[in-house]
Tab-separated table of C-alpha atoms in Angstrom:
chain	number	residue	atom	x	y	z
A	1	UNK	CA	0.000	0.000	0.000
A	2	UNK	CA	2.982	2.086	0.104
A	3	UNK	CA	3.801	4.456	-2.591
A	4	UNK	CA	6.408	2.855	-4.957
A	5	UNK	CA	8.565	4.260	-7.227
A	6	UNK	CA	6.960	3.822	-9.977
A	7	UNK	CA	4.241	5.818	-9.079
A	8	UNK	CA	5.953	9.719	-8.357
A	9	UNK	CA	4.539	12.533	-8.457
A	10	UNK	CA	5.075	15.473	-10.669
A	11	UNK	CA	6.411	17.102	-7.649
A	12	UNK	CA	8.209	14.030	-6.555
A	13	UNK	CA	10.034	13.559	-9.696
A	14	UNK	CA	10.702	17.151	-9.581
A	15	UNK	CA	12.176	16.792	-6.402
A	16	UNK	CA	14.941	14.505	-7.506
A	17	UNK	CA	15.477	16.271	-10.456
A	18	UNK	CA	16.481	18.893	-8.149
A	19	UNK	CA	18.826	16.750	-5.610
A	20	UNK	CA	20.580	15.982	-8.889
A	21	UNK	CA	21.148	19.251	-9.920
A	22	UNK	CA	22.578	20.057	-6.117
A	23	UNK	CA	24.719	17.260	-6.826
A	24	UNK	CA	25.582	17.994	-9.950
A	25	UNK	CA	26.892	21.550	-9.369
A	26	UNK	CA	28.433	20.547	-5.958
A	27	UNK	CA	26.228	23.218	-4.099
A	28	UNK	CA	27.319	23.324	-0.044
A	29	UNK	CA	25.257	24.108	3.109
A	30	UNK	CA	24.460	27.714	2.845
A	31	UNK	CA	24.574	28.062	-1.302
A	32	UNK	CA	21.784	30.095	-2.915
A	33	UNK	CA	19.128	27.828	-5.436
A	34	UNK	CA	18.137	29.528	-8.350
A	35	UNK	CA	14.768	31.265	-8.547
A	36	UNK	CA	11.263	29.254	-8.383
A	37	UNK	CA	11.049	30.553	-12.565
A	38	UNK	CA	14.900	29.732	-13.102
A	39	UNK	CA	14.114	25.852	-11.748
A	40	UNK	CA	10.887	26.059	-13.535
A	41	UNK	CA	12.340	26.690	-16.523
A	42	UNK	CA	15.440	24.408	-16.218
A	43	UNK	CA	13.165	21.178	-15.031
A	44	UNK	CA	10.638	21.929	-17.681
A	45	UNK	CA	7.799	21.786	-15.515
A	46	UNK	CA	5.230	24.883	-13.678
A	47	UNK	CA	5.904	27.108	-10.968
A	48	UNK	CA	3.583	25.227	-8.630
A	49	UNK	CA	5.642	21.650	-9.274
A	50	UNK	CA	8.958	23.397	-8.653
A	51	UNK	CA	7.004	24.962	-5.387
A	52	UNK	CA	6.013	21.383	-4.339
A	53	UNK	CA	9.406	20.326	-4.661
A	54	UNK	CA	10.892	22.838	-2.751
A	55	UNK	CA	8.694	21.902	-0.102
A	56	UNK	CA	9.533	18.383	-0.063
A	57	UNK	CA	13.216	19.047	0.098
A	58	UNK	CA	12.327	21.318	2.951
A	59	UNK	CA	10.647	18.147	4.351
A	60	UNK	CA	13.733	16.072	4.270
A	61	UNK	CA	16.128	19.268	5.329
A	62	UNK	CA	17.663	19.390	2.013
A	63	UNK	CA	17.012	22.663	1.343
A	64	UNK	CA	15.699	25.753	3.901
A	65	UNK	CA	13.753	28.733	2.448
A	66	UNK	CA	14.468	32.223	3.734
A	67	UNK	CA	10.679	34.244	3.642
A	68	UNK	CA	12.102	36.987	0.957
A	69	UNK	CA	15.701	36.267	0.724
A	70	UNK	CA	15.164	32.473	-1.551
A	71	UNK	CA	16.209	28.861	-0.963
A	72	UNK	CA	19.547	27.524	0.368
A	73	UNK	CA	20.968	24.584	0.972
A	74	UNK	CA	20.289	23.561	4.001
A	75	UNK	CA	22.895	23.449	7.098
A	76	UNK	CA	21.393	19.873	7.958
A	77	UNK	CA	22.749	18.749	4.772
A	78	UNK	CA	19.603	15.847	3.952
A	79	UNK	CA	19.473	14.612	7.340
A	80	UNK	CA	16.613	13.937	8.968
A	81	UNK	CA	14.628	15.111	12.143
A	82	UNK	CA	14.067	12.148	13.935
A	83	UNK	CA	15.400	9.772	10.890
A	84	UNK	CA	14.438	6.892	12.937
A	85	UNK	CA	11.240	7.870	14.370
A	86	UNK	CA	12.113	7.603	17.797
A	87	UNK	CA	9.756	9.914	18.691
A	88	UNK	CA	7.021	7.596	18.230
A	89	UNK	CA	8.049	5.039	20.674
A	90	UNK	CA	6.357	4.376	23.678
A	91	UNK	CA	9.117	2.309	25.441
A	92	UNK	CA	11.184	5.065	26.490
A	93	UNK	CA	13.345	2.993	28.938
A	94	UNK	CA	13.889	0.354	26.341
A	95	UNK	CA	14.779	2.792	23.215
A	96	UNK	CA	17.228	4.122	25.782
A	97	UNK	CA	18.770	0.975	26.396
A	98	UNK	CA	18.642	0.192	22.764
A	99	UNK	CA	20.420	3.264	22.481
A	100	UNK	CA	22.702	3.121	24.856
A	101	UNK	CA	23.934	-0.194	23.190
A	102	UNK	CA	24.098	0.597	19.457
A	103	UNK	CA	26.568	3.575	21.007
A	104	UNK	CA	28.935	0.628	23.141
A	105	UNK	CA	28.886	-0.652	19.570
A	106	UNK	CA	29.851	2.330	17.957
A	107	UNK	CA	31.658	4.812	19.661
A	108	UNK	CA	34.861	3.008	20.563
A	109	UNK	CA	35.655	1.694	16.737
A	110	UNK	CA	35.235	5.146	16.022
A	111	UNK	CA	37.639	7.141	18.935
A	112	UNK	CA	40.255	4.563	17.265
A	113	UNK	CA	39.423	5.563	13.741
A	114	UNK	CA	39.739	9.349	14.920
A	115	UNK	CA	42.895	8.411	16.421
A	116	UNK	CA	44.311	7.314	13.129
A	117	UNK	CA	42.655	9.580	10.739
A	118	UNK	CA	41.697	13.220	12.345
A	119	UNK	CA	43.101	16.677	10.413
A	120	UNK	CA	44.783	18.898	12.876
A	121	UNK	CA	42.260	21.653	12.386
A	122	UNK	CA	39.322	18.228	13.657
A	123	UNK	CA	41.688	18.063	16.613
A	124	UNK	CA	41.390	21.808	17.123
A	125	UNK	CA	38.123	21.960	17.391
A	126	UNK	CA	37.580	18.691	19.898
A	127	UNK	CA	39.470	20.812	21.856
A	128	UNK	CA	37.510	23.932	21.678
A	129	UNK	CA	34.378	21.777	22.537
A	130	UNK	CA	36.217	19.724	25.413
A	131	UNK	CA	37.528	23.344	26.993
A	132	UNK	CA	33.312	24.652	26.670
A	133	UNK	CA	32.131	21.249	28.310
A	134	UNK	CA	35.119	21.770	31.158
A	135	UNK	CA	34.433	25.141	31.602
A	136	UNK	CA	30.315	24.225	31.943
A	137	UNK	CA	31.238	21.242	34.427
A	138	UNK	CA	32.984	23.707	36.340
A	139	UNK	CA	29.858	25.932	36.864
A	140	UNK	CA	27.856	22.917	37.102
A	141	UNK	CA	25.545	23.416	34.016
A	142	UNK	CA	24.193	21.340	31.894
A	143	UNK	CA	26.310	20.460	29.231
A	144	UNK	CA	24.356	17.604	27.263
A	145	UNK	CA	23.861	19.827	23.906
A	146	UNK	CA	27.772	20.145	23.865
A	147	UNK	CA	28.123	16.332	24.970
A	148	UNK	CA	26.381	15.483	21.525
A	149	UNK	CA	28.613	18.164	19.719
A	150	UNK	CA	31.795	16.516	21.468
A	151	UNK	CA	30.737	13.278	20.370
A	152	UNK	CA	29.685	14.054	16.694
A	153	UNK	CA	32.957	15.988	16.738
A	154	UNK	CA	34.755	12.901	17.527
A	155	UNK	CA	32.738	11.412	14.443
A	156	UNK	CA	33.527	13.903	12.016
A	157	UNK	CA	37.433	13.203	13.221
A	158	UNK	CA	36.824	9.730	11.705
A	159	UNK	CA	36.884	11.276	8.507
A	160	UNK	CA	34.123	8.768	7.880
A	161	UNK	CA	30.998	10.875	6.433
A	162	UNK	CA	28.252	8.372	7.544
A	163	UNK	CA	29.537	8.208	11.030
A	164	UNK	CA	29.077	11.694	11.248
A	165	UNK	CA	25.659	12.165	10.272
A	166	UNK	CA	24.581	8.558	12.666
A	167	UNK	CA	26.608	9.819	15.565
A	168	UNK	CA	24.781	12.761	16.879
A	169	UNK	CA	21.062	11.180	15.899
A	170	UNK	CA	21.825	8.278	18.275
A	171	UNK	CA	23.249	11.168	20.850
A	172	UNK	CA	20.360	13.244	20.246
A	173	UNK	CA	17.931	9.962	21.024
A	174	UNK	CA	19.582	9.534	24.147
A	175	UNK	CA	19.076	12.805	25.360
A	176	UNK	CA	15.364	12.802	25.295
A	177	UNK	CA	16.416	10.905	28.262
A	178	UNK	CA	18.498	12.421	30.186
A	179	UNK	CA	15.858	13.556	32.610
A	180	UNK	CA	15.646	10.313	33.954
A	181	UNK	CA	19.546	10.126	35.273
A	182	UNK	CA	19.257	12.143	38.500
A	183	UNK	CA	22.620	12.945	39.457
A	184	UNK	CA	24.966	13.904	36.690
A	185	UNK	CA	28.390	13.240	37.462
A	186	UNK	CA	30.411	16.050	36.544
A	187	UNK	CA	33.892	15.017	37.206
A	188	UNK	CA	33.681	11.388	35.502
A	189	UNK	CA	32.915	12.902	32.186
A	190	UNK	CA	35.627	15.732	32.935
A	191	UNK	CA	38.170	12.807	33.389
A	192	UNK	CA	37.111	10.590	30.604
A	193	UNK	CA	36.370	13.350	28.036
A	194	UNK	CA	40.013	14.206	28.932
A	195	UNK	CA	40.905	10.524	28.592
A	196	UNK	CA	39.058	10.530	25.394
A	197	UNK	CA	40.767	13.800	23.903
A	198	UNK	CA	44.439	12.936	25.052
A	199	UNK	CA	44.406	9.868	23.232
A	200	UNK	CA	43.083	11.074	19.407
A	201	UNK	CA	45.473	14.243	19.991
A	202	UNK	CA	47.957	11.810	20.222
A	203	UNK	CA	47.506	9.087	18.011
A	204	UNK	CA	46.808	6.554	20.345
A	205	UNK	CA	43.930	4.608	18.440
A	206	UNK	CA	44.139	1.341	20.797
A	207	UNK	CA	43.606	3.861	23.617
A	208	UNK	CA	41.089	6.433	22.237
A	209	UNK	CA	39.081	3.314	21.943
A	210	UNK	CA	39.413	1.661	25.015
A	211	UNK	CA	38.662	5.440	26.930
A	212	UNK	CA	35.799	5.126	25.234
A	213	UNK	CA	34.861	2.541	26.386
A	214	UNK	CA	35.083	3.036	29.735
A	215	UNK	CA	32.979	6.905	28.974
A	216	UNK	CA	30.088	4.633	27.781
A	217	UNK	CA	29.934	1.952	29.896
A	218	UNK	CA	30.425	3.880	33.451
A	219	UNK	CA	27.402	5.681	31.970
A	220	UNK	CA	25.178	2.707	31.004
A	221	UNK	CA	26.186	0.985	34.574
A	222	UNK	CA	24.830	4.421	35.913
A	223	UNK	CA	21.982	4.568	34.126
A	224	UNK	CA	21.152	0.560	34.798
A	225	UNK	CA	21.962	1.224	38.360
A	226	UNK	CA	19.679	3.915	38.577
A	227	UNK	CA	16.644	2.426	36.667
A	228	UNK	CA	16.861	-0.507	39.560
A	229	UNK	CA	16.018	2.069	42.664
B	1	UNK	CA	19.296	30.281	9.725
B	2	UNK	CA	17.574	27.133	10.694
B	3	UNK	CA	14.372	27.215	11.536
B	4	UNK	CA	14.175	26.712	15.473
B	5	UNK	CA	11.967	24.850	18.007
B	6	UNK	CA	10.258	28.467	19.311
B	7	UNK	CA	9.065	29.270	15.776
B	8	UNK	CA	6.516	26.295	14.829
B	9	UNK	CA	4.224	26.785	12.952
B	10	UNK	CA	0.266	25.668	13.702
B	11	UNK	CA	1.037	22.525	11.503
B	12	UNK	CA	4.092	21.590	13.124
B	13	UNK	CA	2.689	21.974	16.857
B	14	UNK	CA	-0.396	20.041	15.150
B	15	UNK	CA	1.954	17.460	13.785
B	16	UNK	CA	3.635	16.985	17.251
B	17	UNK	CA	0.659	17.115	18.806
B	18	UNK	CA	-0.790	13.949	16.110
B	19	UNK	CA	2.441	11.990	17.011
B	20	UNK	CA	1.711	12.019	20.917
B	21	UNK	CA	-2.182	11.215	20.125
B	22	UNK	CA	-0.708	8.006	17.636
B	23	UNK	CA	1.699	7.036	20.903
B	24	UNK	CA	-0.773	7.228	23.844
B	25	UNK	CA	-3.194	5.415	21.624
B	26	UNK	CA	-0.380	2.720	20.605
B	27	UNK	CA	-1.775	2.858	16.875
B	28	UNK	CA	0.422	0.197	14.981
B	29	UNK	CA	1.486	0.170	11.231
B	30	UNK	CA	-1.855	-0.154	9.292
B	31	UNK	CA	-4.455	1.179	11.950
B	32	UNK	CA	-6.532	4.206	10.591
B	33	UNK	CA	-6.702	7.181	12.447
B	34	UNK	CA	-9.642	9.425	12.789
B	35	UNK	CA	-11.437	11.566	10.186
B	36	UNK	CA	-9.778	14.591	9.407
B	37	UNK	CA	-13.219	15.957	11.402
B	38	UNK	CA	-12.582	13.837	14.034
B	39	UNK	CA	-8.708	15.344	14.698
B	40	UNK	CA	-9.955	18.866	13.971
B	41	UNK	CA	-12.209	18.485	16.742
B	42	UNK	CA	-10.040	16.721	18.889
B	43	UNK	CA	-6.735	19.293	18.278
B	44	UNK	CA	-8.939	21.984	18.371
B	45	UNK	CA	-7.521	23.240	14.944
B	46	UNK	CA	-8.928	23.987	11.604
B	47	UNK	CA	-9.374	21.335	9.153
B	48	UNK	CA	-6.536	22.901	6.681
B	49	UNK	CA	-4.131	22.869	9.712
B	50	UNK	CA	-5.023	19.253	9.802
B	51	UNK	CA	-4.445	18.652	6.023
B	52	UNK	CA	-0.935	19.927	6.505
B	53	UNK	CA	0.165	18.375	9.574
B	54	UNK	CA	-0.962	15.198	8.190
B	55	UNK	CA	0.940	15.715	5.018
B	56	UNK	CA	4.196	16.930	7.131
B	57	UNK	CA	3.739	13.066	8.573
B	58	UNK	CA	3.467	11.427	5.102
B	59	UNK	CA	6.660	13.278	4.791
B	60	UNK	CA	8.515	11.732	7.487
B	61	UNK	CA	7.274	8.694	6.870
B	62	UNK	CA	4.590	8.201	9.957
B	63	UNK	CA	1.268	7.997	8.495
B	64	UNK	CA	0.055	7.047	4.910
B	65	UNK	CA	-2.582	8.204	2.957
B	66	UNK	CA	-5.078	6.449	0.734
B	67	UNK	CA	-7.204	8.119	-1.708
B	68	UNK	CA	-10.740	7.423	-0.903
B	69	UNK	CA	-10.091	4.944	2.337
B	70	UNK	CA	-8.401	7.276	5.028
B	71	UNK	CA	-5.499	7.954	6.300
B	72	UNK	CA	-3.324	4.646	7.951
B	73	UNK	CA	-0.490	4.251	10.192
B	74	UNK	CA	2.738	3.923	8.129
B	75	UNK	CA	4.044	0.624	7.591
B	76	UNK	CA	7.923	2.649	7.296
B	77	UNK	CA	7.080	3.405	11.142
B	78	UNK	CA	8.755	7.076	10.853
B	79	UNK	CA	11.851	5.440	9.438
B	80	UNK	CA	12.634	8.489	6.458
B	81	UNK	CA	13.565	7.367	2.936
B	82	UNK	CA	17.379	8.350	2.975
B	83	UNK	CA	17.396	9.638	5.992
B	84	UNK	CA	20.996	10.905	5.953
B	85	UNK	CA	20.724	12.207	2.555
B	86	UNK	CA	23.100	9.708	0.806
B	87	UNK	CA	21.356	10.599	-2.614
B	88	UNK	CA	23.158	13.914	-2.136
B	89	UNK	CA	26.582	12.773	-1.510
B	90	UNK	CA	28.831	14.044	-4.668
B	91	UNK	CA	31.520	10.813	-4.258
B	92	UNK	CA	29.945	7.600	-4.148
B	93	UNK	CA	32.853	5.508	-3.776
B	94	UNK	CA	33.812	7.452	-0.488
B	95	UNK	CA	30.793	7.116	0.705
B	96	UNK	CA	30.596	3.075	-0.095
B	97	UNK	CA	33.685	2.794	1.723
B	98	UNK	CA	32.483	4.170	4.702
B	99	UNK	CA	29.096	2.799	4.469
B	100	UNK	CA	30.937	-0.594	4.550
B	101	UNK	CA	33.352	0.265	7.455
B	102	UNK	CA	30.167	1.409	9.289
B	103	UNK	CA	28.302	-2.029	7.954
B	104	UNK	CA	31.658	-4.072	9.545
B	105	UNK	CA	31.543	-2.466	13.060
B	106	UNK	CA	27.958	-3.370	13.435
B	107	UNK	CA	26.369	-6.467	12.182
B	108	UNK	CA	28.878	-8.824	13.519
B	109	UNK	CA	27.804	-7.778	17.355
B	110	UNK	CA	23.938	-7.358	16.086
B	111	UNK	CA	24.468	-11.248	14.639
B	112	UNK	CA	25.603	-12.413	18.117
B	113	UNK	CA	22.692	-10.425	19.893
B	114	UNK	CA	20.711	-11.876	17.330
B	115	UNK	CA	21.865	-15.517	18.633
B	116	UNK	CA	21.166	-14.541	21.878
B	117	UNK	CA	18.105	-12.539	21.421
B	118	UNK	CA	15.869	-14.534	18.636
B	119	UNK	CA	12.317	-16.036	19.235
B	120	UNK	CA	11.240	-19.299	17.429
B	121	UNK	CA	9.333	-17.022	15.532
B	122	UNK	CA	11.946	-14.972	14.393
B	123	UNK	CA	14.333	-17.736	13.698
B	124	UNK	CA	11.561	-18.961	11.184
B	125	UNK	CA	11.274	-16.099	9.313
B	126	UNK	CA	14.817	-15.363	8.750
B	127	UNK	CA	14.896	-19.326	7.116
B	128	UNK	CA	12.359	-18.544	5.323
B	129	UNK	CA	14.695	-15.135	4.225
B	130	UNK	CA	17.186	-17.659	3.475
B	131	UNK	CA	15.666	-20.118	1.446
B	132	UNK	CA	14.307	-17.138	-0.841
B	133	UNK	CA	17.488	-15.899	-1.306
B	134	UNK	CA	19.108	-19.968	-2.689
B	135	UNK	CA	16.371	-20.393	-4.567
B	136	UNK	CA	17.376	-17.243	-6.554
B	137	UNK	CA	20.913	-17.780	-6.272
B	138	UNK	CA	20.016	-21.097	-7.753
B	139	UNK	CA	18.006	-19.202	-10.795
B	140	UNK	CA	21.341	-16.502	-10.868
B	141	UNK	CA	18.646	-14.249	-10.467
B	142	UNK	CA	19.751	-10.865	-8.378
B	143	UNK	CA	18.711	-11.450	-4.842
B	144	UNK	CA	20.252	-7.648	-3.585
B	145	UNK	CA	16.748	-6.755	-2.146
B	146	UNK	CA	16.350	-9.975	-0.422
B	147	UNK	CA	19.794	-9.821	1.030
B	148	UNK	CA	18.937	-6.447	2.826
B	149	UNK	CA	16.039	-8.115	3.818
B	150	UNK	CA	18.275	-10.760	5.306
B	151	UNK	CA	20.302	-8.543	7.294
B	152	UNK	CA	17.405	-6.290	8.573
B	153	UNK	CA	15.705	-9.654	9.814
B	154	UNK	CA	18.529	-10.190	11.684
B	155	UNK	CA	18.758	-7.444	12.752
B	156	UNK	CA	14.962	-7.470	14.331
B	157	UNK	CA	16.623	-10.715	15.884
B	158	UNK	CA	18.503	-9.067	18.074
B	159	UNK	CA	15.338	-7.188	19.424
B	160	UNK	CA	16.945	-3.816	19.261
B	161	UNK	CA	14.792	-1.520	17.600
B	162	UNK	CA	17.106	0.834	16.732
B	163	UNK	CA	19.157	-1.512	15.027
B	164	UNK	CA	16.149	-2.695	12.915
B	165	UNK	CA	15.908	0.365	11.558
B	166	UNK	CA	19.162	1.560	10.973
B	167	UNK	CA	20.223	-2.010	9.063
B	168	UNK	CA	18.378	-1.785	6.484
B	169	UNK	CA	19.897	1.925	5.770
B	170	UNK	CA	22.816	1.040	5.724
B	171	UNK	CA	22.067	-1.916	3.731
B	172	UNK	CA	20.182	0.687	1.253
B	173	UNK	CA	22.958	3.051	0.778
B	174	UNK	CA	25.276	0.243	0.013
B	175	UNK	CA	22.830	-1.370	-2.578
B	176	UNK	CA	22.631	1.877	-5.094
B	177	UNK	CA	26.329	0.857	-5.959
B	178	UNK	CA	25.697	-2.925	-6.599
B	179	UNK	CA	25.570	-2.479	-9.890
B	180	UNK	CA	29.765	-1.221	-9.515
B	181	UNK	CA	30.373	-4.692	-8.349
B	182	UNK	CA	31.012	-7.174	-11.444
B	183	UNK	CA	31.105	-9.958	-10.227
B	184	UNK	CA	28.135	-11.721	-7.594
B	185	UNK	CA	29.739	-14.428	-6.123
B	186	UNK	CA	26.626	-16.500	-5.593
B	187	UNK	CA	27.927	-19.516	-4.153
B	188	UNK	CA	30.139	-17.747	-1.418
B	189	UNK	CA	27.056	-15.699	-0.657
B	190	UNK	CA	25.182	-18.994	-0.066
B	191	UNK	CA	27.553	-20.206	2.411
B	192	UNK	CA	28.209	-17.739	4.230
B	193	UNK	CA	24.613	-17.031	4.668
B	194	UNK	CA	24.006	-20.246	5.518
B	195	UNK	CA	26.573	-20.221	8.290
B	196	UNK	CA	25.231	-16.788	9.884
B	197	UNK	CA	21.849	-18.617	9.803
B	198	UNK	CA	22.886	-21.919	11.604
B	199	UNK	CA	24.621	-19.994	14.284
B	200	UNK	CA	21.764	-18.195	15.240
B	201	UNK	CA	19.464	-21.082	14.976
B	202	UNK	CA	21.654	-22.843	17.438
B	203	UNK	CA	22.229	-20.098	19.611
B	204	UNK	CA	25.769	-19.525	19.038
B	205	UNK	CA	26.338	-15.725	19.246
B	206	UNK	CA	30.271	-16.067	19.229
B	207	UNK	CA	29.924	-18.315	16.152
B	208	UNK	CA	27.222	-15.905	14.768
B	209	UNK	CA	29.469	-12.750	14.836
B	210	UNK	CA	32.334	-14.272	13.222
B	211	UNK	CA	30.530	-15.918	10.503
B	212	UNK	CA	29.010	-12.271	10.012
B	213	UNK	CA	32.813	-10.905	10.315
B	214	UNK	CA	33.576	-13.039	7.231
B	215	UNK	CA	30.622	-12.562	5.361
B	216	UNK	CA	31.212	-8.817	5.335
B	217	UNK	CA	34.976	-8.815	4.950
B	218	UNK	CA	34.680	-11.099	1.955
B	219	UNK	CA	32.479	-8.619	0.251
B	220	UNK	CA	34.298	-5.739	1.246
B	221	UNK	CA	37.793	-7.277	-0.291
B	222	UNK	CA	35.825	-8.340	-3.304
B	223	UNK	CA	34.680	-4.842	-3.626
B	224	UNK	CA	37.913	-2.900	-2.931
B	225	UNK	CA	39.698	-5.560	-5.123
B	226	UNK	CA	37.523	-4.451	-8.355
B	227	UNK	CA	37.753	-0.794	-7.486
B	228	UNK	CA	41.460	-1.268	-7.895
B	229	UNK	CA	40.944	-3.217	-11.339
C-alpha cells in the first residue's frame, strides 16, 4: 500500500530532479538555489511543481527557504529530524537501552578511527568543545547539547561521512532521556572526556578506543543502576 | 538560519501534537486514524491545519494516505527514505567505503545479539529469508533486495529496535552501488549465509558474529579488489 517508485509525483520527480542538480553543481550548506522561474524553466515543468518540490526538500532538510531572501541549501545537509522515528516510541526505557547499546557498539571503533585519521584543524576543534564542556562542568551546568557536539565531533574526526551524520542522531535519542539520570556526574565525564581527547590528539587509536569505552559503559552501569532504585 | 523549536508553525505543533495522540493510543502500522473531522475536533484546529500536519507526517514517513479509504499508520514506522541524505553525496565511492566500514563495526555484534536474542518465531522467518534468497541464487537471479532483507531480519533478531531500523539503511545506501560490483559471487554468498543462519538457529552468538565478520569482509575485499581493477 505504500507508494512505490513507480508511481511519483510530478512534484516528486521534480524533487529529484532537483537533488541531482545540487549534486551535480556541488552546491554546499548555505549556497543560494536559483529562482522558483529559473528551476521552472530548467526542469521543464510549472511554478507550482517546482514549489512542491521545494517543499519536499524542505521536508527532508535538504534545502531551507528564507521568507524573501530564496532557498539555500540547508545546514542539515539531507538529514533527517528524527530519521528513525524515535519519537514515536512508547518504550522510552527500552529505546534508551537500545540506544545506549548501538553507542557501546559504535563509539569506541570510532575514537580509534579518529585516532588514526583526524586533520589537525578536527583536533582543534575537539578541543575547543572539550575546553566549553570543562568550563560548563565547572559551573555545574548542563552540558548535554555540547556532549552530543563533542561526540559528533569525535565522528567527524573519523573522517568517515556516515559516522558523522549517525553519531549525533543516536546522541540526540539519548538525550530525550536524560531527565531520567538524577545525578549527573560532573567530574567522571571531565576525566574521561580528557581521557578521550588525550588519546586522538595523540595518536593513540588502541587507547582512544578503550577510553571510550570506559565513557560509555560507566554511563550505562549508571543509568542501569539507577533504573533498579 | 535554521528554523528553530520556538518558531513552529500551527502545523508543526499540530503534527507533534498527532504523534503524541498516535503514541498514547499505541496505533500500529496499518491502523486508521480518525477523520480529518474527528482530529480537527479533537486538536482543536482547523481542518486545513489538519491537512498539513498530516501531510508533514506522510513526509517523514509516519502515516500514509489512501485516496478514498483514510489515512493509515505507516508501515515505514517514521523510518525516512534516505534519511541521511546519501542521494546527495557528490563521491559515491567514499561514501561506499564508509558505508561498509560502518556495515563491519555493526552487524557482527547485532548477529551475536541476534543468537542470543531470537524467538522461534523470528528464527523462522529469517529461514524462510534464506531459502528465498538460494532459490534465486540457484536461478542466478539478483537477490540484492532480499539480502537487505536478510540482514534487517537479523537485525529485528537481536530485538533492538534501533538496530532494525538503521540495518536496512545502511544496507540501502550500500545497494545503489551494486551495480559497480562485477562480479556476484553467488555460491560464497550462499555459504556464508548459511553459516550466519545456523549460528543463530543454534544459539551460538560467538559463532554468529564471526561468521558475520567473514561474510562482510569477503564482500568488502571483493569490492575494494575491483575498485582497484
Amino acid at each position: 500500500m505504500e507508494k512505490q517508485g513507480e508511481h511519483k509525483t510530478l512534484a516528486e520527480q521534480a524533487a529529484e530532479e532537483l537533488i541531482d542538480l545540487i549534486r551535480r553543481n556541488s552546491y554546499g550548506p548555505g549556497d543560494k538555489l536559483p529562482t522558483e522561474a529559473e528551476l521552472s524553466e530548467r526542469l521543464g515543468v510549472g511554478r507550482n511543481t517546482v514549489r512542491e518540490a521545494l517543499r519536499l526538500l524542505v521536508s527532508r532538510n535538504i534545502v531551507t527557504i528564507r521568507q524573501g531572501a530564496g532557498t539555500f541549501i540547508s545546514e542539515k545537509q539531507g538529514v533527517a529530524d528524527d530519521p528513525f522515528g524515535f519519537s514515536m516510541v512508547e518504550d522510552r526505557k527500552k529505546l534508551n537501552r537500545d540506544l545506549i547499546q548501538v553507542r557501546v557498539m559504535l563509539e569506541p571503533p570510532i575514537a580509534a578511527l579518529a585516532a588514526q585519521n583526524a586533520g589537525s584543524q578536527d583536533i582543534e576543534k575537539l578541543e575547543e568543545i572539550l575546553l566549553e564542556i570543562e568550563e560548563m562542568i565547572e559551573k555545574r551546568q548542563d552540558y548535554s547539547d555540547k556532549d552530543i557536539e563533542f561526540h559528533q565531533q569525535i565522528a567527524i574526526c573519523s573522517h568517515n561521512s556516515v559516522m558523522s551524520n549517525l553519531v549525533p542522531v543516536i546522541g540526540k535519542g539519548i538525550a530525550v532521556f536524560a531527565s531520567e539520570i538524577k545525578s549527573v556526574e560532573y567530574e567522571q565525564t571531565r576525566i574521561s572526556h580528557r581521557a578521550i581527547f588525550n588519546a586522538i590528539r595523540d595518536r593513540q587509536a588502541v587507547e582512544a578506543q578503550q577510553a571510550m569505552y570506559f565513557h560509555l559503559l560507566y554511563n550505562e552501569n549508571r543509568y542501569l543502576e539507577e533504573q533498579k532504585e
